[in-house]
Amino acid sequence: MKIFLETDRLILRYFNETDVHYLLELDSDPEVMRYINGGITSNLADIEAWLGQILDYYKNYENFGFWATHEKATGEFIGWFHFYPAITSSFGVAANLVREGEITLGYRLRQSSWGKGYGTEGGRSLRDKGFNEWGVTRIIAWALQANQASIRVMEKIGLQFECDYHLKPEQLPALKQPEERLILKYGCDNLQVSLRK
C-alpha cells in the first residue's frame, strides 16, 4: 500500500490496477450514485476506463489526483477523495463551474461510512495540505442542491457558496425535473481560510 496521507481516522493511498473491484462495488450502489448521476450504477468497462484515468493523474501531477480511502481502525476500503486541477474536469468545464487555477475537492464514500465525519476529516486534511504545502491558492467543490450532506461538508471545511447553475437535461438525463439538476458551487482561497482560523 503506497500511502499518500493519513488523518486521525483515515488512510488515503494511491490507487492501483487491482482496485477495480473496490470501485465497482462502490459505484454499484444506487444510493451512492444518487447525487452523482441520478442513481445509475457503473459497469465493469466504465470502471476500468475510469481507473485508467485515475492512474494517469499520478503520472502528470505530484500532489493531485484521486486516492483510495481506508478506515484506519478496520483497514476497510470506504471510498475515495479527489483533489485536482478543476480545469481538467470535463464535467466542470461543460457546466461552466471552473476557472484556471482552481483545485476541486470531492469524495465518494460507501453508505456504511456516511454520517461519521469522514468527508469533513479528509476534506480538511487535503485543504490544509494544499494551502500550506502544495502552493494551492483556491479550492472549489460542487454538489447538487439536494445533496445537503455534501453541502454541509463543504461549509465545515471553510468553503462558501459562490453560485448556482442549472444543468441541462442531457448533462444529467436521469434527473427529470429542472430543480433536481440545480448544482451549487462553493469555494475559498487561502487567505479566506487563514482569516477564519
Coordinates of C-alpha atoms in Angstrom, one line a residue:
M1 CA 0.0 0.0 0.0
K2 CA 1.5 3.3 -1.1
I3 CA 0.2 5.9 1.3
F4 CA -0.5 9.5 0.2
L5 CA -1.6 10.9 3.5
E6 CA -3.1 10.0 6.8
T7 CA -5.6 11.7 9.1
D8 CA -6.7 10.7 12.6
R9 CA -9.0 8.0 11.3
L10 CA -8.3 7.6 7.6
I11 CA -5.6 6.4 5.2
L12 CA -5.6 7.9 1.7
R13 CA -3.5 5.8 -0.6
Y14 CA -2.7 5.7 -4.3
F15 CA -5.0 3.6 -6.4
N16 CA -3.5 0.7 -8.4
E17 CA -4.7 -1.7 -11.2
T18 CA -6.1 -4.2 -8.6
D19 CA -8.6 -1.7 -7.2
V20 CA -11.3 -2.3 -9.9
H21 CA -13.4 -4.4 -7.6
Y22 CA -13.4 -1.7 -4.9
L23 CA -14.6 0.9 -7.4
L24 CA -17.2 -1.4 -9.0
E25 CA -18.7 -2.3 -5.6
L26 CA -18.8 1.4 -4.6
D27 CA -20.4 2.5 -7.8
S28 CA -22.9 -0.4 -7.8
D29 CA -24.9 1.2 -5.0
P30 CA -27.7 3.3 -6.5
E31 CA -27.8 5.4 -3.3
V32 CA -24.1 6.2 -3.6
M33 CA -24.7 7.3 -7.2
R34 CA -27.9 9.2 -6.4
Y35 CA -26.3 12.6 -6.4
I36 CA -23.7 11.8 -9.0
N37 CA -25.9 10.8 -11.9
G38 CA -29.4 10.1 -10.6
G39 CA -28.6 6.6 -9.2
I40 CA -27.3 4.9 -12.3
T41 CA -24.7 2.3 -11.4
S42 CA -21.4 1.8 -13.2
N43 CA -20.4 -1.3 -15.2
L44 CA -17.1 -3.0 -15.3
A45 CA -16.0 -1.4 -18.6
D46 CA -16.7 2.1 -17.3
I47 CA -14.8 1.4 -14.0
E48 CA -11.8 0.0 -15.9
A49 CA -11.6 3.1 -18.1
W50 CA -12.1 5.4 -15.2
L51 CA -9.4 3.7 -13.2
G52 CA -7.0 4.2 -16.1
Q53 CA -7.8 8.0 -15.9
I54 CA -7.1 8.0 -12.2
L55 CA -3.7 6.3 -12.7
D56 CA -2.9 8.9 -15.3
Y57 CA -3.2 11.7 -12.7
Y58 CA -0.2 10.2 -10.8
K59 CA 1.9 10.4 -14.0
N60 CA 1.0 14.1 -14.5
Y61 CA 0.8 15.5 -11.0
E62 CA 2.7 15.2 -7.8
N63 CA 0.0 16.1 -5.2
F64 CA -3.2 16.0 -7.3
G65 CA -5.4 13.1 -8.2
F66 CA -7.7 10.5 -6.6
W67 CA -6.9 8.4 -3.5
A68 CA -8.4 5.2 -2.3
T69 CA -9.5 5.7 1.3
H70 CA -9.4 3.2 4.1
E71 CA -10.7 3.4 7.7
K72 CA -7.6 3.1 9.9
A73 CA -9.3 1.1 12.7
T74 CA -10.5 -1.7 10.4
G75 CA -8.5 -1.3 7.2
E76 CA -11.7 -1.3 5.3
F77 CA -12.0 0.4 1.9
I78 CA -14.6 3.1 2.4
G79 CA -14.3 5.1 -0.9
W80 CA -12.1 7.8 -2.3
F81 CA -11.2 11.5 -2.2
H82 CA -10.1 13.7 -5.1
F83 CA -8.1 16.9 -5.2
Y84 CA -7.1 18.0 -8.7
P85 CA -7.0 21.0 -11.1
A86 CA -10.6 21.8 -11.8
I87 CA -9.9 22.8 -15.4
T88 CA -9.2 19.1 -16.1
S89 CA -12.8 18.2 -15.2
S90 CA -14.8 17.8 -18.4
F91 CA -18.0 18.0 -16.4
G92 CA -16.9 21.1 -14.5
V93 CA -15.9 22.8 -17.8
A94 CA -19.1 21.8 -19.6
A95 CA -21.2 23.1 -16.6
N96 CA -19.2 26.4 -16.6
L97 CA -18.2 25.8 -13.0
V98 CA -14.4 26.1 -13.1
R99 CA -11.7 28.6 -13.8
E100 CA -8.0 28.3 -14.3
G101 CA -6.0 27.9 -11.1
E102 CA -8.9 26.3 -9.1
I103 CA -8.4 23.0 -7.4
T104 CA -11.5 20.8 -7.0
L105 CA -12.0 18.8 -3.8
G106 CA -14.5 15.9 -3.6
Y107 CA -15.2 12.4 -2.3
R108 CA -17.4 9.4 -2.7
L109 CA -18.0 7.1 0.3
R110 CA -19.8 3.9 1.0
Q111 CA -23.1 4.2 2.7
S112 CA -21.7 2.4 5.8
S113 CA -19.3 5.4 6.2
W114 CA -21.9 8.1 5.9
G115 CA -22.6 10.3 8.9
K116 CA -19.2 9.7 10.6
G117 CA -17.5 12.9 9.7
Y118 CA -15.1 11.2 7.2
G119 CA -15.9 13.7 4.4
T120 CA -15.1 16.6 6.6
E121 CA -11.9 15.0 8.0
G122 CA -10.5 14.0 4.7
G123 CA -11.5 17.3 3.1
R124 CA -9.9 19.4 5.8
S125 CA -6.7 17.5 5.5
L126 CA -6.5 18.0 1.8
R127 CA -7.4 21.6 2.2
D128 CA -4.7 22.2 4.7
K129 CA -2.0 20.3 2.8
G130 CA -3.0 22.1 -0.4
F131 CA -2.8 25.6 1.1
N132 CA 0.1 25.1 3.5
E133 CA 2.4 22.8 1.5
W134 CA 1.4 22.4 -2.2
G135 CA 1.0 26.0 -3.3
V136 CA -2.7 25.9 -3.8
T137 CA -4.4 29.3 -3.8
R138 CA -8.0 28.4 -4.4
I139 CA -10.2 25.4 -3.7
I140 CA -13.7 24.7 -5.1
A141 CA -16.3 22.0 -4.8
W142 CA -19.8 21.5 -6.1
A143 CA -22.9 19.4 -5.3
L144 CA -26.5 19.1 -6.4
Q145 CA -28.6 21.3 -4.2
A146 CA -30.5 18.2 -2.9
N147 CA -27.2 16.7 -1.6
Q148 CA -27.4 18.6 1.7
A149 CA -24.9 16.3 3.5
S150 CA -22.2 17.2 1.0
I151 CA -23.1 20.9 1.2
R152 CA -22.6 20.8 4.9
V153 CA -19.2 19.2 4.5
M154 CA -18.2 21.9 2.1
E155 CA -19.2 24.5 4.6
K156 CA -17.5 22.8 7.5
I157 CA -14.2 22.8 5.7
G158 CA -14.5 26.5 5.0
L159 CA -15.9 26.8 1.6
Q160 CA -18.6 29.4 0.9
F161 CA -21.4 29.5 -1.6
E162 CA -20.5 31.3 -4.8
C163 CA -23.0 30.5 -7.5
D164 CA -25.6 28.0 -8.8
Y165 CA -26.1 26.5 -12.2
H166 CA -28.9 24.6 -13.8
L167 CA -27.6 21.6 -15.6
K168 CA -29.1 20.8 -18.9
P169 CA -31.2 17.6 -19.2
E170 CA -28.5 16.0 -21.4
Q171 CA -25.9 16.6 -18.7
L172 CA -27.9 14.5 -16.1
P173 CA -30.6 12.7 -18.1
A174 CA -31.7 10.5 -15.1
L175 CA -32.9 13.6 -13.3
K176 CA -36.1 14.6 -15.0
Q177 CA -37.1 17.8 -13.0
P178 CA -35.2 21.1 -13.5
E179 CA -34.9 21.6 -9.8
E180 CA -33.2 18.3 -9.4
R181 CA -30.4 19.5 -11.7
L182 CA -29.5 22.6 -9.7
I183 CA -25.8 22.5 -8.8
L184 CA -24.2 24.7 -6.2
K185 CA -20.6 25.8 -6.4
Y186 CA -18.6 26.6 -3.2
G187 CA -15.1 27.9 -2.9
C188 CA -12.5 29.6 -0.8
D189 CA -9.0 30.9 -1.2
N190 CA -6.0 30.5 1.1
L191 CA -6.4 34.0 2.7
Q192 CA -10.1 33.4 3.5
V193 CA -9.4 30.2 5.4
S194 CA -6.4 31.8 7.2
L195 CA -8.6 34.7 8.4
R196 CA -11.3 32.4 9.7
K197 CA -8.9 30.2 11.8

